[in-house]
Tab-separated table of C-alpha atoms in Angstrom:
chain	number	residue	atom	x	y	z
A	125	MET	CA	9.772	43.178	144.398
A	126	THR	CA	6.653	43.669	142.251
A	127	THR	CA	4.930	40.427	141.393
A	128	ILE	CA	2.228	39.221	139.131
A	129	ILE	CA	-0.237	39.401	142.094
A	130	ASP	CA	0.338	43.053	142.509
A	131	VAL	CA	-0.021	43.626	138.555
A	132	ALA	CA	-3.456	41.565	138.727
A	133	ALA	CA	-4.815	43.281	141.638
A	134	LEU	CA	-4.234	46.916	140.322
A	135	ALA	CA	-5.405	45.729	136.702
A	136	GLY	CA	-8.555	44.175	138.397
A	137	VAL	CA	-7.929	40.811	136.479
A	138	SER	CA	-6.522	37.449	137.521
A	139	THR	CA	-2.853	36.614	137.442
A	140	ALA	CA	-3.750	34.064	134.581
A	141	THR	CA	-5.003	36.889	132.488
A	142	VAL	CA	-1.553	38.750	133.426
A	143	SER	CA	0.239	35.556	132.551
A	144	ARG	CA	-1.774	35.518	129.073
A	145	VAL	CA	-1.306	39.029	128.328
A	146	LEU	CA	2.595	38.493	128.512
A	147	SER	CA	2.718	35.119	126.708
A	148	LYS	CA	-0.167	34.940	124.517
A	149	PRO	CA	-1.536	38.525	123.959
A	150	GLU	CA	-3.596	37.722	120.859
A	151	ARG	CA	-6.027	35.719	123.117
A	152	VAL	CA	-6.903	38.659	125.370
A	153	ALA	CA	-9.526	41.416	124.419
A	154	ARG	CA	-7.770	44.497	123.492
A	155	HIS	CA	-8.949	46.470	126.050
A	156	THR	CA	-7.968	44.274	128.951
A	157	ARG	CA	-4.400	43.704	127.142
A	158	GLU	CA	-3.902	47.515	127.131
A	159	ARG	CA	-5.029	47.958	130.641
A	160	VAL	CA	-2.851	45.035	131.937
A	161	LEU	CA	0.025	46.328	129.938
A	162	ALA	CA	-0.401	49.920	131.288
A	163	VAL	CA	-0.264	48.476	135.102
A	164	VAL	CA	2.979	46.496	134.035
A	165	GLN	CA	4.613	49.449	132.777
A	166	THR	CA	3.619	51.573	135.859
A	167	LEU	CA	4.902	48.998	138.031
A	168	ASN	CA	7.865	48.171	136.045
A	169	TYR	CA	6.967	44.445	136.302
A	170	SER	CA	9.734	41.949	135.108
A	171	PRO	CA	8.294	38.204	134.609
A	172	ASN	CA	10.400	35.642	136.578
A	173	ILE	CA	11.907	33.994	133.678
A	174	ALA	CA	13.335	31.073	135.803
A	175	ALA	CA	10.110	30.379	137.431
A	176	ARG	CA	8.227	30.577	133.924
A	177	SER	CA	10.736	28.109	132.646
A	178	LEU	CA	9.698	25.473	135.249
A	179	ARG	CA	6.276	25.799	134.586
A	180	THR	CA	6.342	25.686	130.943
A	181	LEU	CA	9.054	23.010	130.604
A	182	ARG	CA	11.007	25.825	128.604
A	183	ALA	CA	14.739	26.396	129.357
A	184	ALA	CA	14.305	29.880	127.785
A	185	LYS	CA	17.471	29.322	126.215
A	186	ILE	CA	19.016	28.763	122.535
A	187	LEU	CA	22.377	27.050	121.891
A	188	LEU	CA	24.544	29.113	119.127
A	189	THR	CA	27.539	26.962	118.338
A	190	VAL	CA	30.508	28.569	115.984
A	191	PRO	CA	33.262	26.555	114.540
A	192	ASP	CA	35.866	29.135	115.589
A	193	ILE	CA	34.704	31.913	118.092
A	194	SER	CA	38.193	33.911	117.443
A	195	ASN	CA	36.901	34.774	113.949
A	196	PRO	CA	35.756	38.080	114.162
A	197	PHE	CA	32.960	37.250	111.506
A	198	PHE	CA	31.198	35.226	113.966
A	199	ALA	CA	30.989	37.962	116.410
A	200	SER	CA	28.449	40.074	114.483
A	201	VAL	CA	26.412	36.987	113.676
A	202	ILE	CA	26.186	36.352	117.654
A	203	ARG	CA	25.500	39.934	118.312
A	204	GLY	CA	22.529	39.682	115.624
A	205	ALA	CA	21.355	36.423	117.219
A	206	GLU	CA	21.547	38.019	120.892
A	207	GLU	CA	19.198	40.996	120.117
A	208	ALA	CA	16.548	38.638	118.323
A	209	ALA	CA	16.542	36.131	121.141
A	210	ARG	CA	16.256	39.016	123.677
A	211	ASP	CA	13.528	40.248	122.163
A	212	ALA	CA	11.676	36.853	122.030
A	213	GLY	CA	12.324	36.256	125.667
A	214	TYR	CA	15.391	33.657	125.240
A	215	ALA	CA	18.781	33.758	126.377
A	216	VAL	CA	21.658	32.796	124.222
A	217	VAL	CA	24.361	30.277	125.179
A	218	VAL	CA	27.539	30.229	122.846
A	219	GLY	CA	29.619	27.177	121.956
A	220	ASP	CA	32.801	27.340	120.171
A	221	THR	CA	33.281	23.849	118.644
A	222	ARG	CA	36.681	24.459	116.978
A	223	HIS	CA	35.791	22.444	114.151
A	224	ASP	CA	35.956	19.379	116.099
A	225	PRO	CA	32.845	16.833	115.508
A	226	GLU	CA	33.201	15.419	119.188
A	227	VAL	CA	32.686	18.887	120.556
A	228	GLU	CA	29.880	19.584	118.375
A	229	ASP	CA	28.071	16.464	119.611
A	230	GLN	CA	28.766	17.403	123.313
A	231	TYR	CA	27.225	20.796	122.769
A	232	ALA	CA	24.331	19.189	120.992
A	233	GLU	CA	23.669	16.806	123.800
A	234	MET	CA	22.508	20.045	125.668
A	235	LEU	CA	19.394	19.992	123.437
A	236	SER	CA	18.837	16.251	123.910
A	237	ARG	CA	18.886	16.991	127.590
A	238	ARG	CA	16.383	19.804	127.260
A	239	GLU	CA	18.996	22.293	128.743
A	240	VAL	CA	18.346	24.555	125.780
A	241	ASP	CA	15.052	24.745	123.932
A	242	GLY	CA	16.769	24.772	120.390
A	243	LEU	CA	20.192	25.018	118.475
A	244	ILE	CA	21.545	27.001	115.714
A	245	PHE	CA	24.861	25.923	114.204
A	246	LEU	CA	26.890	28.028	112.008
A	247	GLY	CA	29.088	25.441	110.665
A	248	HIS	CA	28.502	23.171	107.711
A	249	ARG	CA	28.261	19.791	109.579
A	250	LEU	CA	25.092	18.764	111.623
A	251	PRO	CA	25.811	16.921	114.797
A	252	ALA	CA	25.820	13.314	114.451
A	253	SER	CA	23.489	12.916	117.465
A	254	LEU	CA	20.849	14.986	116.048
A	255	LYS	CA	20.310	13.331	112.655
A	256	PRO	CA	17.760	10.745	114.039
A	257	LEU	CA	15.931	13.837	115.313
A	258	VAL	CA	16.084	15.745	112.029
A	259	SER	CA	15.127	12.304	110.161
A	260	CYS	CA	12.103	11.994	112.123
A	261	ASP	CA	10.986	15.576	112.620
A	262	GLY	CA	12.564	17.206	109.436
A	263	THR	CA	12.096	20.890	109.390
A	264	ALA	CA	10.093	20.987	112.667
A	265	ALA	CA	12.965	19.954	114.742
A	266	PRO	CA	14.341	22.912	116.722
A	267	ILE	CA	17.355	23.254	114.617
A	268	VAL	CA	18.481	26.061	112.336
A	269	ASN	CA	21.709	26.588	110.246
A	270	GLY	CA	23.281	29.579	109.610
A	271	CYS	CA	25.874	30.934	107.028
A	272	GLU	CA	26.685	27.476	105.566
A	273	TYR	CA	23.848	26.279	103.206
A	274	SER	CA	23.571	22.732	102.239
A	275	PRO	CA	20.207	21.185	101.203
A	276	ASP	CA	21.594	17.904	102.372
A	277	ILE	CA	21.341	18.691	105.736
A	278	GLY	CA	17.639	18.988	105.883
A	279	VAL	CA	17.346	21.925	108.483
A	280	PRO	CA	15.943	25.525	108.019
A	281	SER	CA	18.874	28.093	107.180
A	282	VAL	CA	19.841	31.587	106.587
A	283	HIS	CA	22.634	32.304	104.370
A	284	ILE	CA	23.769	34.566	101.231
A	285	ASP	CA	24.010	33.204	97.713
A	286	ASN	CA	27.800	32.467	98.063
A	287	ALA	CA	28.077	31.436	94.227
A	288	ALA	CA	26.462	34.699	93.138
A	289	ALA	CA	28.658	36.643	95.409
A	290	SER	CA	31.874	35.166	94.278
A	291	SER	CA	30.878	35.654	90.674
A	292	ASP	CA	30.337	39.241	91.490
A	293	ALA	CA	33.827	39.620	93.138
A	294	VAL	CA	35.596	38.024	89.982
A	295	GLU	CA	33.446	40.261	87.499
A	296	HIS	CA	34.685	43.087	89.310
A	297	LEU	CA	38.373	42.325	88.967
A	298	ILE	CA	37.761	41.361	85.304
A	299	ALA	CA	36.050	44.670	84.564
A	300	LEU	CA	39.012	46.428	85.697
A	301	GLY	CA	41.170	44.386	83.327
A	302	HIS	CA	42.676	41.710	84.918
A	303	ARG	CA	43.014	38.421	83.341
A	304	ASN	CA	45.419	36.440	85.524
A	305	ILE	CA	43.677	35.760	88.700
A	306	GLY	CA	44.530	34.107	91.808
A	307	ILE	CA	41.839	32.466	94.095
A	308	ILE	CA	42.698	31.596	97.885
A	309	THR	CA	39.767	29.180	98.776
A	310	GLY	CA	38.679	27.878	102.096
A	311	PRO	CA	38.902	23.910	102.972
A	312	THR	CA	37.346	22.089	100.118
A	313	ILE	CA	35.026	20.177	102.808
A	314	SER	CA	32.776	23.354	103.374
A	315	PRO	CA	29.840	24.078	101.413
A	316	ILE	CA	30.774	27.797	101.389
A	317	SER	CA	34.025	27.091	99.648
A	318	ARG	CA	32.367	25.016	97.014
A	319	ASP	CA	29.720	27.415	96.334
A	320	ARG	CA	32.206	30.392	96.178
A	321	LEU	CA	34.793	28.476	93.769
A	322	ALA	CA	31.631	27.409	91.526
A	323	GLY	CA	30.737	31.185	91.453
A	324	ALA	CA	34.315	32.210	90.564
A	325	MET	CA	34.732	29.614	87.830
A	326	VAL	CA	31.358	30.641	86.202
A	327	ALA	CA	32.445	34.299	85.892
A	328	ALA	CA	35.709	33.165	84.410
A	329	GLU	CA	33.990	30.920	82.100
A	330	ARG	CA	31.710	33.768	81.199
A	331	HIS	CA	34.941	35.410	79.852
A	332	GLY	CA	36.991	32.391	78.685
A	333	LEU	CA	39.589	32.809	81.349
A	334	VAL	CA	39.172	29.642	83.267
A	335	ASP	CA	42.944	28.631	82.346
A	336	GLN	CA	44.364	31.714	83.660
A	337	LEU	CA	42.943	31.347	87.045
A	338	CYS	CA	45.421	29.972	89.788
A	339	LEU	CA	43.671	28.130	92.476
A	340	CYS	CA	45.086	27.521	96.076
A	341	ILE	CA	43.637	26.340	99.100
A	342	GLY	CA	43.533	28.011	102.308
A	343	ASP	CA	41.838	27.877	105.508
A	344	TYR	CA	40.155	31.139	106.193
A	345	SER	CA	42.987	32.174	108.041
A	346	ALA	CA	45.417	35.191	107.461
A	347	ALA	CA	48.494	32.925	107.693
A	348	SER	CA	47.191	30.206	105.143
A	349	ALA	CA	46.811	33.234	102.605
A	350	PHE	CA	50.072	34.662	103.540
A	351	THR	CA	51.670	31.298	102.779
A	352	GLN	CA	49.712	30.952	99.624
A	353	VAL	CA	50.340	34.220	98.103
A	354	THR	CA	54.177	34.298	98.951
A	355	ASN	CA	54.126	31.031	97.102
A	356	LEU	CA	52.574	32.707	94.039
A	357	ILE	CA	54.612	35.668	94.109
A	358	ALA	CA	57.771	33.462	94.047
A	359	ARG	CA	56.598	31.984	90.789
A	360	ARG	CA	56.739	35.013	89.006
A	361	ASP	CA	59.094	33.501	86.502
A	362	HIS	CA	55.949	31.698	85.181
A	363	GLY	CA	53.946	34.786	84.840
A	364	ALA	CA	52.259	37.153	87.637
A	365	VAL	CA	48.806	37.265	88.781
A	366	THR	CA	47.514	40.767	88.533
A	367	ALA	CA	44.788	40.422	91.202
A	368	ILE	CA	44.004	37.761	94.105
A	369	PHE	CA	40.349	37.146	95.323
A	370	CYS	CA	40.289	35.700	98.635
A	371	PHE	CA	37.490	33.578	100.384
A	372	SER	CA	37.695	35.755	103.630
A	373	ASP	CA	38.717	39.275	104.781
A	374	GLU	CA	40.988	37.411	107.178
A	375	MET	CA	42.907	35.677	103.975
A	376	ALA	CA	42.898	39.024	102.334
A	377	LEU	CA	44.723	40.712	105.264
A	378	GLY	CA	47.424	37.690	104.913
A	379	ALA	CA	47.439	38.173	101.104
A	380	ILE	CA	48.239	42.172	101.492
A	381	CYS	CA	50.846	41.113	104.161
A	382	ALA	CA	52.790	38.864	101.730
A	383	ILE	CA	52.519	41.396	98.867
A	384	ALA	CA	54.055	43.962	100.867
A	385	GLU	CA	56.832	41.436	102.116
A	386	ALA	CA	57.598	40.706	98.824
A	387	GLY	CA	58.549	44.592	98.329
A	388	LEU	CA	55.357	44.868	96.253
A	389	GLU	CA	52.324	47.265	96.633
A	390	CYS	CA	48.490	46.427	96.581
A	391	PRO	CA	46.895	47.586	94.345
A	392	ARG	CA	49.605	48.837	91.870
A	393	ASP	CA	51.264	45.653	91.408
A	394	ILE	CA	48.519	43.202	92.748
A	395	SER	CA	44.810	43.889	93.493
A	396	VAL	CA	43.252	42.056	96.374
A	397	ILE	CA	39.465	41.500	96.989
A	398	GLY	CA	38.129	39.875	100.239
A	399	PHE	CA	34.734	38.466	101.563
A	400	ASP	CA	32.607	39.028	104.935
A	401	ASP	CA	33.304	43.072	105.098
A	402	LEU	CA	34.629	42.669	108.694
A	403	PRO	CA	34.540	45.933	110.657
A	404	LEU	CA	38.212	46.587	110.168
A	405	ALA	CA	38.096	46.046	106.490
A	406	ARG	CA	38.019	49.600	105.749
A	407	PHE	CA	40.795	50.084	108.149
A	408	PHE	CA	43.152	47.837	106.384
A	409	GLN	CA	46.109	49.435	104.341
A	410	PRO	CA	44.835	49.874	101.584
A	411	ALA	CA	41.052	49.713	102.760
A	412	LEU	CA	39.814	46.484	101.539
A	413	THR	CA	37.410	45.759	98.460
A	414	THR	CA	35.054	42.998	99.677
A	415	ILE	CA	31.736	41.231	99.488
A	416	ALA	CA	29.445	42.350	102.263
A	417	GLN	CA	27.367	39.769	104.096
A	418	PRO	CA	24.661	41.043	106.353
A	419	LYS	CA	26.281	39.310	109.497
A	420	GLY	CA	24.031	40.534	112.022
A	421	MET	CA	20.968	39.674	110.113
A	422	ILE	CA	22.018	36.265	109.715
A	423	GLY	CA	22.030	35.672	113.134
A	424	ARG	CA	18.843	37.568	113.729
A	425	ARG	CA	16.889	35.569	111.255
A	426	ALA	CA	18.154	32.456	112.315
A	427	VAL	CA	16.711	33.064	115.646
A	428	GLU	CA	13.641	34.109	114.062
A	429	LEU	CA	13.107	31.009	112.246
A	430	LEU	CA	13.869	28.905	115.420
A	431	VAL	CA	11.231	30.999	117.812
A	432	ASP	CA	8.825	30.075	114.762
A	433	ILE	CA	9.513	26.444	115.168
A	434	LEU	CA	9.546	26.519	118.950
A	435	HIS	CA	6.079	28.380	118.946
A	436	ASN	CA	4.618	25.965	116.412
A	437	ILE	CA	4.248	28.729	113.627
A	438	ASP	CA	3.626	27.441	110.549
A	439	SER	CA	6.141	29.746	108.199
A	440	PRO	CA	5.996	29.323	104.296
A	441	THR	CA	9.708	30.347	104.416
A	442	ARG	CA	12.240	27.597	105.814
A	443	HIS	CA	15.373	28.902	103.599
A	444	VAL	CA	16.328	32.575	104.056
A	445	THR	CA	18.550	33.982	101.346
A	446	LEU	CA	19.821	37.545	102.225
A	447	ARG	CA	21.349	40.163	99.931
A	448	HIS	CA	25.203	40.645	99.419
A	449	GLU	CA	26.802	43.733	98.255
A	450	ILE	CA	30.160	44.488	96.808
A	451	ILE	CA	32.082	47.086	98.747
A	452	ILE	CA	34.721	48.629	96.646
A	453	ARG	CA	37.577	50.407	98.089
A	454	ALA	CA	41.384	51.151	97.470
A	455	SER	CA	42.774	47.608	97.277
A	456	THR	CA	41.468	46.887	93.835
A	457	ALA	CA	42.546	49.029	90.644
A	458	VAL	CA	43.411	48.628	87.130
A	459	PRO	CA	46.300	46.364	86.403
A	460	ALA	CA	49.697	48.196	85.954
A	461	GLN	CA	50.448	48.551	82.325
A	462	GLY	CA	52.442	45.602	80.709
A	463	ALA	CA	51.105	43.219	83.345
A	464	ARG	CA	50.881	40.042	81.367
A	465	GLY	CA	51.519	36.433	81.631
A	466	SER	CA	49.723	33.303	83.104
A	467	ILE	CA	50.119	30.897	85.648
A	468	PRO	CA	49.140	27.226	85.023
A	469	ARG	CA	45.944	26.607	86.561
A	470	LEU	CA	46.242	24.534	90.014
A	471	ARG	CA	43.315	21.820	90.281
A	472	VAL	CA	41.704	21.796	93.721
């Protein structure tokens, strides 16, 4: 096995210079750096990360926690995070918190014990055990939030503008001619749900349609939307919604299944739009119109923010807002002729 001593001998430099080239190349003269890197490539040398960790008191690991690892949305975020972490010389440890504050704290203890160098959490709640650290160090604490932005948390974050994205979704339905729109939200405790609902309300207010919205609370799962949409359809004697906006693609799938179960068709009878653009969205029947989030980029940028903090790089950007996009497919269409009526607005 090639060692750092072998590299140093062939390059004609000290082992300290080799180490510096690999860890802080900007501190080494260009010609020396190029000579060392050429030898590294020739010998196919790979640094011993474990040994380097002991010397620098770094774990060379990043902890990434997700509220529900079974949700396919998070798989793409995790992949983007792992790619960026690998590029920066870190491994990623993934923890499934299952929306449980106690489990969140158990994972957070890994940071306190220095088993990991930093934490990226994709939920809406900062683990209670880390609040003193954030209170003391602010955005210099090695903690980053992904997906669910809340300024009250006080840590760097990567997210999209959920309110604007939700507004775009409702505007799309209104532009098609829909006036009676059902909205299946996520849990109201979630900042994402609140932001998306706020955006939907802004679009409805813009067109004077607030009283014709029908709001139902889901939990981002297909099962919750199936139940809510089944109930909506059963209330057709009070007037029928012609379109449904779900706050996740999983819920949109549940909505489409409920529509079919009732003997109706999407989008002929009821249009459906989702949120996230999961990889399977275009394979739904019908293919799903949805709001696309840059899922992999959320993970990648979260790691980049965290690595900047770990390396004491003063970054002017601590909150990154990425672009969303509406993807129009076959699940939304103009309402059928004669589709009228309204359902009394449900208050969340």
